[in-house]
Amino acid sequence: MTSHPNPLARLNGNKGQKRFFAFGEDFSPFGNSVVSPTLTAAFWMVGSISSFSAMAVAGRELSGVYDTFEIMMYRSAVGVLVVMTLAFATGAWRQINTRDLGLQIGRNLAHFTGQNLWFYAVTMIPLAQVFALEFTSPLWVIVLSPLILGEKLTKIRALAAIMGFVGILIVARPTVAGINAGVVTAASSAIFFALTIMLTKRLTRTQTITTILFYLTVTQLFFGLVMAGYDGDIALPAGQHGLLLLVIGIAGLVAHYCLTTALSIAPATVVVPIDFIRLPVIAIIGMLVYAEALDVWVFVGAAIIFAGNYINIWFETHKQA
């Protein structure tokens, strides 16, 4: 995910590589005023939280017309247009290369799978429950990184992972009758997002953000076309649906860019608590838009998941200091 514990912090934090967008961590919404990194990072996190929430609502609205493969196909198509337009406008297209192609495909297959599971989950269970389970991704990184990255599983990391799994049980609250399919898919999406994070960490050692985003959008467009069109029936966008698909495509890119930029400005110990605001925000949206009940146990479980994440980040940060 290394000076920041979160590997996403590296994507835009490398001063040596050409920036993909016209502005980033050096851009301040407050002009030339002297503003703390925390406040600037908080501004970027508002964009991230808003975009993730918009993507969840748009995905649920479209679920009655499009399957998850079609949603991912159109999201990726929008992404290709945006990425290539910016790449050619900035000259960053010259950075695109075919090195690490197998790793790129593996990473994007993991992300494609996780995102499909996530879109399915937002149609099955309350939005707050989806987001709470999604927050376990960093904890899955702790569990899987010794196998994939060869990193050491310390006592603190083990404690953080255990706390995360306790939080999952509280959020999911399995019964004798079984676990809701939406809970299973939401939790599974977090595992695939964790795989994506770890493979991203490996790619950022040799690849630029331009190359990573290019292959992300192009390969996922291919995966989407294959999975959505295998039966010869792809629903075409029309009217309001086209607008919502556009929202998903743009919001997905904006959300991750804002999050990455925030992590490049302020420590993860600052950004992660701000990102956690996504949970009450989406819970309120779910209550107002879909009449979803505010489940106190979702917040209790999410708080334990957050605590596990924060403990790990705090110790990792102070270990490197």
PDB file of C-alpha atoms in Angstrom, residues 87-280:
ATOM      1  CA  ALA A  87      -3.308  11.298 -20.521  1.00  0.00           C
ATOM      2  CA  PHE A  88      -3.147  12.881 -23.974  1.00  0.00           C
ATOM      3  CA  ALA A  89      -3.873  16.372 -22.636  1.00  0.00           C
ATOM      4  CA  THR A  90      -0.935  16.167 -20.209  1.00  0.00           C
ATOM      5  CA  GLY A  91       1.396  14.071 -22.357  1.00  0.00           C
ATOM      6  CA  ALA A  92       1.346  11.341 -19.719  1.00  0.00           C
ATOM      7  CA  TRP A  93       0.312   8.734 -22.314  1.00  0.00           C
ATOM      8  CA  ARG A  94       4.041   8.272 -23.034  1.00  0.00           C
ATOM      9  CA  GLN A  95       4.361   6.586 -19.639  1.00  0.00           C
ATOM     10  CA  ILE A  96       2.116   3.669 -20.657  1.00  0.00           C
ATOM     11  CA  ASN A  97       4.098   0.463 -21.184  1.00  0.00           C
ATOM     12  CA  THR A  98       3.607  -3.300 -21.274  1.00  0.00           C
ATOM     13  CA  ARG A  99       5.898  -4.201 -18.372  1.00  0.00           C
ATOM     14  CA  ASP A 100       4.276  -6.165 -15.537  1.00  0.00           C
ATOM     15  CA  LEU A 101       1.322  -6.946 -17.802  1.00  0.00           C
ATOM     16  CA  GLY A 102       0.464 -10.169 -15.989  1.00  0.00           C
ATOM     17  CA  LEU A 103       0.475  -8.371 -12.649  1.00  0.00           C
ATOM     18  CA  GLN A 104      -1.710  -5.610 -14.084  1.00  0.00           C
ATOM     19  CA  ILE A 105      -4.263  -8.144 -15.327  1.00  0.00           C
ATOM     20  CA  GLY A 106      -4.263 -10.035 -12.015  1.00  0.00           C
ATOM     21  CA  ARG A 107      -4.756  -6.828 -10.032  1.00  0.00           C
ATOM     22  CA  ASN A 108      -7.585  -5.645 -12.221  1.00  0.00           C
ATOM     23  CA  LEU A 109      -9.302  -9.033 -12.211  1.00  0.00           C
ATOM     24  CA  ALA A 110      -9.290  -8.868  -8.403  1.00  0.00           C
ATOM     25  CA  HIS A 111     -10.690  -5.335  -8.468  1.00  0.00           C
ATOM     26  CA  PHE A 112     -13.307  -6.243 -11.091  1.00  0.00           C
ATOM     27  CA  THR A 113     -14.482  -9.168  -8.948  1.00  0.00           C
ATOM     28  CA  GLY A 114     -14.559  -7.090  -5.769  1.00  0.00           C
ATOM     29  CA  GLN A 115     -16.411  -4.217  -7.407  1.00  0.00           C
ATOM     30  CA  ASN A 116     -19.041  -6.552  -8.869  1.00  0.00           C
ATOM     31  CA  LEU A 117     -19.600  -8.103  -5.451  1.00  0.00           C
ATOM     32  CA  TRP A 118     -19.823  -4.600  -3.952  1.00  0.00           C
ATOM     33  CA  PHE A 119     -22.449  -3.452  -6.458  1.00  0.00           C
ATOM     34  CA  TYR A 120     -24.434  -6.629  -5.783  1.00  0.00           C
ATOM     35  CA  ALA A 121     -24.215  -6.053  -2.027  1.00  0.00           C
ATOM     36  CA  VAL A 122     -25.605  -2.495  -2.229  1.00  0.00           C
ATOM     37  CA  THR A 123     -28.797  -3.959  -3.689  1.00  0.00           C
ATOM     38  CA  MET A 124     -29.162  -6.640  -1.008  1.00  0.00           C
ATOM     39  CA  ILE A 125     -28.423  -5.083   2.395  1.00  0.00           C
ATOM     40  CA  PRO A 126     -28.495  -1.598   3.985  1.00  0.00           C
ATOM     41  CA  LEU A 127     -25.851   0.734   2.583  1.00  0.00           C
ATOM     42  CA  ALA A 128     -24.335   1.317   6.031  1.00  0.00           C
ATOM     43  CA  GLN A 129     -23.780  -2.420   6.433  1.00  0.00           C
ATOM     44  CA  VAL A 130     -21.999  -2.580   3.065  1.00  0.00           C
ATOM     45  CA  PHE A 131     -19.680   0.279   3.977  1.00  0.00           C
ATOM     46  CA  ALA A 132     -18.960  -1.162   7.434  1.00  0.00           C
ATOM     47  CA  LEU A 133     -17.864  -4.483   5.937  1.00  0.00           C
ATOM     48  CA  GLU A 134     -15.856  -2.694   3.238  1.00  0.00           C
ATOM     49  CA  PHE A 135     -13.761  -1.065   5.979  1.00  0.00           C
ATOM     50  CA  THR A 136     -12.276  -4.506   6.721  1.00  0.00           C
ATOM     51  CA  SER A 137     -10.121  -4.407   3.560  1.00  0.00           C
ATOM     52  CA  PRO A 138      -6.984  -3.128   5.374  1.00  0.00           C
ATOM     53  CA  LEU A 139      -7.399  -5.912   7.934  1.00  0.00           C
ATOM     54  CA  TRP A 140      -7.488  -8.516   5.179  1.00  0.00           C
ATOM     55  CA  VAL A 141      -4.264  -6.969   3.898  1.00  0.00           C
ATOM     56  CA  ILE A 142      -2.721  -7.741   7.300  1.00  0.00           C
ATOM     57  CA  VAL A 143      -3.819 -11.382   7.047  1.00  0.00           C
ATOM     58  CA  LEU A 144      -2.832 -11.932   3.410  1.00  0.00           C
ATOM     59  CA  SER A 145       0.341  -9.832   3.100  1.00  0.00           C
ATOM     60  CA  PRO A 146       2.593 -12.497   4.710  1.00  0.00           C
ATOM     61  CA  LEU A 147       1.510 -14.889   1.945  1.00  0.00           C
ATOM     62  CA  ILE A 148       1.562 -12.449  -0.984  1.00  0.00           C
ATOM     63  CA  LEU A 149       4.111  -9.788  -0.031  1.00  0.00           C
ATOM     64  CA  GLY A 150       6.190 -11.746   2.460  1.00  0.00           C
ATOM     65  CA  GLU A 151       5.562  -9.181   5.196  1.00  0.00           C
ATOM     66  CA  LYS A 152       5.801 -10.124   8.863  1.00  0.00           C
ATOM     67  CA  LEU A 153       2.636 -10.688  10.910  1.00  0.00           C
ATOM     68  CA  THR A 154       3.398  -8.794  14.127  1.00  0.00           C
ATOM     69  CA  LYS A 155       1.454  -9.027  17.381  1.00  0.00           C
ATOM     70  CA  ILE A 156      -0.113  -5.614  16.776  1.00  0.00           C
ATOM     71  CA  ARG A 157      -1.199  -6.588  13.270  1.00  0.00           C
ATOM     72  CA  ALA A 158      -2.648  -9.842  14.584  1.00  0.00           C
ATOM     73  CA  LEU A 159      -4.564  -7.920  17.271  1.00  0.00           C
ATOM     74  CA  ALA A 160      -5.909  -5.509  14.647  1.00  0.00           C
ATOM     75  CA  ALA A 161      -7.047  -8.414  12.452  1.00  0.00           C
ATOM     76  CA  ILE A 162      -8.784 -10.160  15.369  1.00  0.00           C
ATOM     77  CA  MET A 163     -10.597  -6.933  16.278  1.00  0.00           C
ATOM     78  CA  GLY A 164     -11.689  -6.618  12.657  1.00  0.00           C
ATOM     79  CA  PHE A 165     -13.161 -10.100  12.566  1.00  0.00           C
ATOM     80  CA  VAL A 166     -14.997  -9.477  15.847  1.00  0.00           C
ATOM     81  CA  GLY A 167     -16.433  -6.372  14.198  1.00  0.00           C
ATOM     82  CA  ILE A 168     -17.501  -8.425  11.174  1.00  0.00           C
ATOM     83  CA  LEU A 169     -19.411 -10.851  13.399  1.00  0.00           C
ATOM     84  CA  ILE A 170     -21.204  -7.959  15.121  1.00  0.00           C
ATOM     85  CA  VAL A 171     -22.104  -6.297  11.811  1.00  0.00           C
ATOM     86  CA  ALA A 172     -23.188  -9.566  10.151  1.00  0.00           C
ATOM     87  CA  ARG A 173     -24.784 -11.167  13.243  1.00  0.00           C
ATOM     88  CA  PRO A 174     -25.032 -14.664  11.716  1.00  0.00           C
ATOM     89  CA  THR A 175     -27.936 -16.835  12.859  1.00  0.00           C
ATOM     90  CA  VAL A 176     -28.668 -20.549  12.822  1.00  0.00           C
ATOM     91  CA  ALA A 177     -30.578 -19.982   9.585  1.00  0.00           C
ATOM     92  CA  GLY A 178     -27.407 -18.680   7.932  1.00  0.00           C
ATOM     93  CA  ILE A 179     -25.952 -15.396   6.747  1.00  0.00           C
ATOM     94  CA  ASN A 180     -27.611 -13.003   4.320  1.00  0.00           C
ATOM     95  CA  ALA A 181     -26.162 -13.301   0.796  1.00  0.00           C
ATOM     96  CA  GLY A 182     -25.618  -9.543   0.754  1.00  0.00           C
ATOM     97  CA  VAL A 183     -23.425  -9.767   3.857  1.00  0.00           C
ATOM     98  CA  VAL A 184     -21.377 -12.569   2.292  1.00  0.00           C
ATOM     99  CA  THR A 185     -20.821 -10.622  -0.936  1.00  0.00           C
ATOM    100  CA  ALA A 186     -19.973  -7.384   0.904  1.00  0.00           C
ATOM    101  CA  ALA A 187     -17.432  -9.181   3.105  1.00  0.00           C
ATOM    102  CA  SER A 188     -16.037 -11.017   0.080  1.00  0.00           C
ATOM    103  CA  SER A 189     -15.640  -7.759  -1.834  1.00  0.00           C
ATOM    104  CA  ALA A 190     -13.403  -6.503   0.988  1.00  0.00           C
ATOM    105  CA  ILE A 191     -11.092  -9.504   0.475  1.00  0.00           C
ATOM    106  CA  PHE A 192     -10.756  -8.786  -3.244  1.00  0.00           C
ATOM    107  CA  PHE A 193     -10.185  -5.090  -2.536  1.00  0.00           C
ATOM    108  CA  ALA A 194      -7.406  -6.161  -0.162  1.00  0.00           C
ATOM    109  CA  LEU A 195      -5.834  -8.213  -2.955  1.00  0.00           C
ATOM    110  CA  THR A 196      -6.104  -5.153  -5.195  1.00  0.00           C
ATOM    111  CA  ILE A 197      -4.330  -3.015  -2.591  1.00  0.00           C
ATOM    112  CA  MET A 198      -1.456  -5.478  -2.216  1.00  0.00           C
ATOM    113  CA  LEU A 199      -0.960  -5.877  -5.962  1.00  0.00           C
ATOM    114  CA  THR A 200      -1.118  -2.089  -6.315  1.00  0.00           C
ATOM    115  CA  LYS A 201       1.723  -1.846  -3.817  1.00  0.00           C
ATOM    116  CA  ARG A 202       3.837  -4.124  -5.976  1.00  0.00           C
ATOM    117  CA  LEU A 203       2.978  -2.217  -9.159  1.00  0.00           C
ATOM    118  CA  THR A 204       3.829   1.200  -7.722  1.00  0.00           C
ATOM    119  CA  ARG A 205       7.435   0.048  -7.343  1.00  0.00           C
ATOM    120  CA  THR A 206       7.858   0.111 -11.133  1.00  0.00           C
ATOM    121  CA  GLN A 207       4.778   1.752 -12.680  1.00  0.00           C
ATOM    122  CA  THR A 208       3.271   5.247 -12.748  1.00  0.00           C
ATOM    123  CA  ILE A 209      -0.301   6.152 -11.844  1.00  0.00           C
ATOM    124  CA  THR A 210      -1.017   6.741 -15.544  1.00  0.00           C
ATOM    125  CA  THR A 211      -0.091   3.190 -16.503  1.00  0.00           C
ATOM    126  CA  ILE A 212      -1.976   1.686 -13.567  1.00  0.00           C
ATOM    127  CA  LEU A 213      -5.169   3.636 -14.318  1.00  0.00           C
ATOM    128  CA  PHE A 214      -4.911   2.906 -18.044  1.00  0.00           C
ATOM    129  CA  TYR A 215      -4.789  -0.841 -17.524  1.00  0.00           C
ATOM    130  CA  LEU A 216      -7.405  -0.660 -14.769  1.00  0.00           C
ATOM    131  CA  THR A 217      -9.999   0.891 -17.064  1.00  0.00           C
ATOM    132  CA  VAL A 218      -9.093  -0.966 -20.270  1.00  0.00           C
ATOM    133  CA  THR A 219      -8.911  -4.476 -18.796  1.00  0.00           C
ATOM    134  CA  GLN A 220     -12.073  -3.981 -16.742  1.00  0.00           C
ATOM    135  CA  LEU A 221     -13.884  -2.760 -19.854  1.00  0.00           C
ATOM    136  CA  PHE A 222     -12.828  -5.996 -21.564  1.00  0.00           C
ATOM    137  CA  PHE A 223     -13.917  -8.112 -18.575  1.00  0.00           C
ATOM    138  CA  GLY A 224     -17.239  -6.249 -18.491  1.00  0.00           C
ATOM    139  CA  LEU A 225     -17.879  -6.752 -22.195  1.00  0.00           C
ATOM    140  CA  VAL A 226     -17.176 -10.485 -21.921  1.00  0.00           C
ATOM    141  CA  MET A 227     -19.302 -11.057 -18.820  1.00  0.00           C
ATOM    142  CA  ALA A 228     -22.164  -8.749 -19.801  1.00  0.00           C
ATOM    143  CA  GLY A 229     -22.293  -9.872 -23.419  1.00  0.00           C
ATOM    144  CA  TYR A 230     -21.754 -13.624 -23.131  1.00  0.00           C
ATOM    145  CA  ASP A 231     -25.500 -14.160 -23.651  1.00  0.00           C
ATOM    146  CA  GLY A 232     -25.713 -11.628 -26.489  1.00  0.00           C
ATOM    147  CA  ASP A 233     -27.940  -9.311 -24.455  1.00  0.00           C
ATOM    148  CA  ILE A 234     -26.502  -6.020 -23.187  1.00  0.00           C
ATOM    149  CA  ALA A 235     -28.909  -3.363 -21.917  1.00  0.00           C
ATOM    150  CA  LEU A 236     -28.210  -0.022 -23.578  1.00  0.00           C
ATOM    151  CA  PRO A 237     -28.210   3.201 -21.527  1.00  0.00           C
ATOM    152  CA  ALA A 238     -31.134   5.532 -22.014  1.00  0.00           C
ATOM    153  CA  GLY A 239     -32.263   8.798 -20.442  1.00  0.00           C
ATOM    154  CA  GLN A 240     -31.695   9.055 -16.710  1.00  0.00           C
ATOM    155  CA  HIS A 241     -29.948   5.687 -16.645  1.00  0.00           C
ATOM    156  CA  GLY A 242     -27.208   7.040 -18.888  1.00  0.00           C
ATOM    157  CA  LEU A 243     -26.655   9.924 -16.480  1.00  0.00           C
ATOM    158  CA  LEU A 244     -26.419   7.555 -13.499  1.00  0.00           C
ATOM    159  CA  LEU A 245     -23.897   5.373 -15.337  1.00  0.00           C
ATOM    160  CA  LEU A 246     -21.871   8.505 -16.026  1.00  0.00           C
ATOM    161  CA  VAL A 247     -22.032   9.368 -12.323  1.00  0.00           C
ATOM    162  CA  ILE A 248     -20.689   5.916 -11.403  1.00  0.00           C
ATOM    163  CA  GLY A 249     -17.844   6.167 -13.908  1.00  0.00           C
ATOM    164  CA  ILE A 250     -16.704   9.628 -12.852  1.00  0.00           C
ATOM    165  CA  ALA A 251     -17.381   9.153  -9.124  1.00  0.00           C
ATOM    166  CA  GLY A 252     -15.250   6.015  -9.041  1.00  0.00           C
ATOM    167  CA  LEU A 253     -12.217   7.852 -10.409  1.00  0.00           C
ATOM    168  CA  VAL A 254     -12.782  10.990  -8.331  1.00  0.00           C
ATOM    169  CA  ALA A 255     -13.248   9.032  -5.085  1.00  0.00           C
ATOM    170  CA  HIS A 256      -9.953   7.169  -5.372  1.00  0.00           C
ATOM    171  CA  TYR A 257      -8.060  10.215  -6.619  1.00  0.00           C
ATOM    172  CA  CYS A 258      -9.285  12.351  -3.713  1.00  0.00           C
ATOM    173  CA  LEU A 259      -8.459   9.614  -1.199  1.00  0.00           C
ATOM    174  CA  THR A 260      -4.991   9.090  -2.660  1.00  0.00           C
ATOM    175  CA  THR A 261      -4.314  12.835  -2.698  1.00  0.00           C
ATOM    176  CA  ALA A 262      -5.424  13.182   0.927  1.00  0.00           C
ATOM    177  CA  LEU A 263      -3.053  10.364   1.921  1.00  0.00           C
ATOM    178  CA  SER A 264      -0.191  12.103   0.118  1.00  0.00           C
ATOM    179  CA  ILE A 265      -0.826  15.315   2.108  1.00  0.00           C
ATOM    180  CA  ALA A 266      -1.534  14.054   5.619  1.00  0.00           C
ATOM    181  CA  PRO A 267      -0.628  10.881   7.552  1.00  0.00           C
ATOM    182  CA  ALA A 268      -2.952   7.900   7.386  1.00  0.00           C
ATOM    183  CA  THR A 269      -3.640   8.425  11.105  1.00  0.00           C
ATOM    184  CA  VAL A 270      -5.386  11.655  10.082  1.00  0.00           C
ATOM    185  CA  VAL A 271      -7.058  10.488   6.874  1.00  0.00           C
ATOM    186  CA  VAL A 272      -8.500   7.157   8.085  1.00  0.00           C
ATOM    187  CA  PRO A 273     -10.673   8.715  10.842  1.00  0.00           C
ATOM    188  CA  ILE A 274     -12.023  11.206   8.288  1.00  0.00           C
ATOM    189  CA  ASP A 275     -12.766   8.381   5.849  1.00  0.00           C
ATOM    190  CA  PHE A 276     -14.749   6.655   8.601  1.00  0.00           C
ATOM    191  CA  ILE A 277     -17.281   9.523   8.337  1.00  0.00           C
ATOM    192  CA  ARG A 278     -18.478   7.682   5.219  1.00  0.00           C
ATOM    193  CA  LEU A 279     -20.415   5.318   7.484  1.00  0.00           C
ATOM    194  CA  PRO A 280     -22.759   7.812   9.215  1.00  0.00           C
TER     195      PRO A 280
END
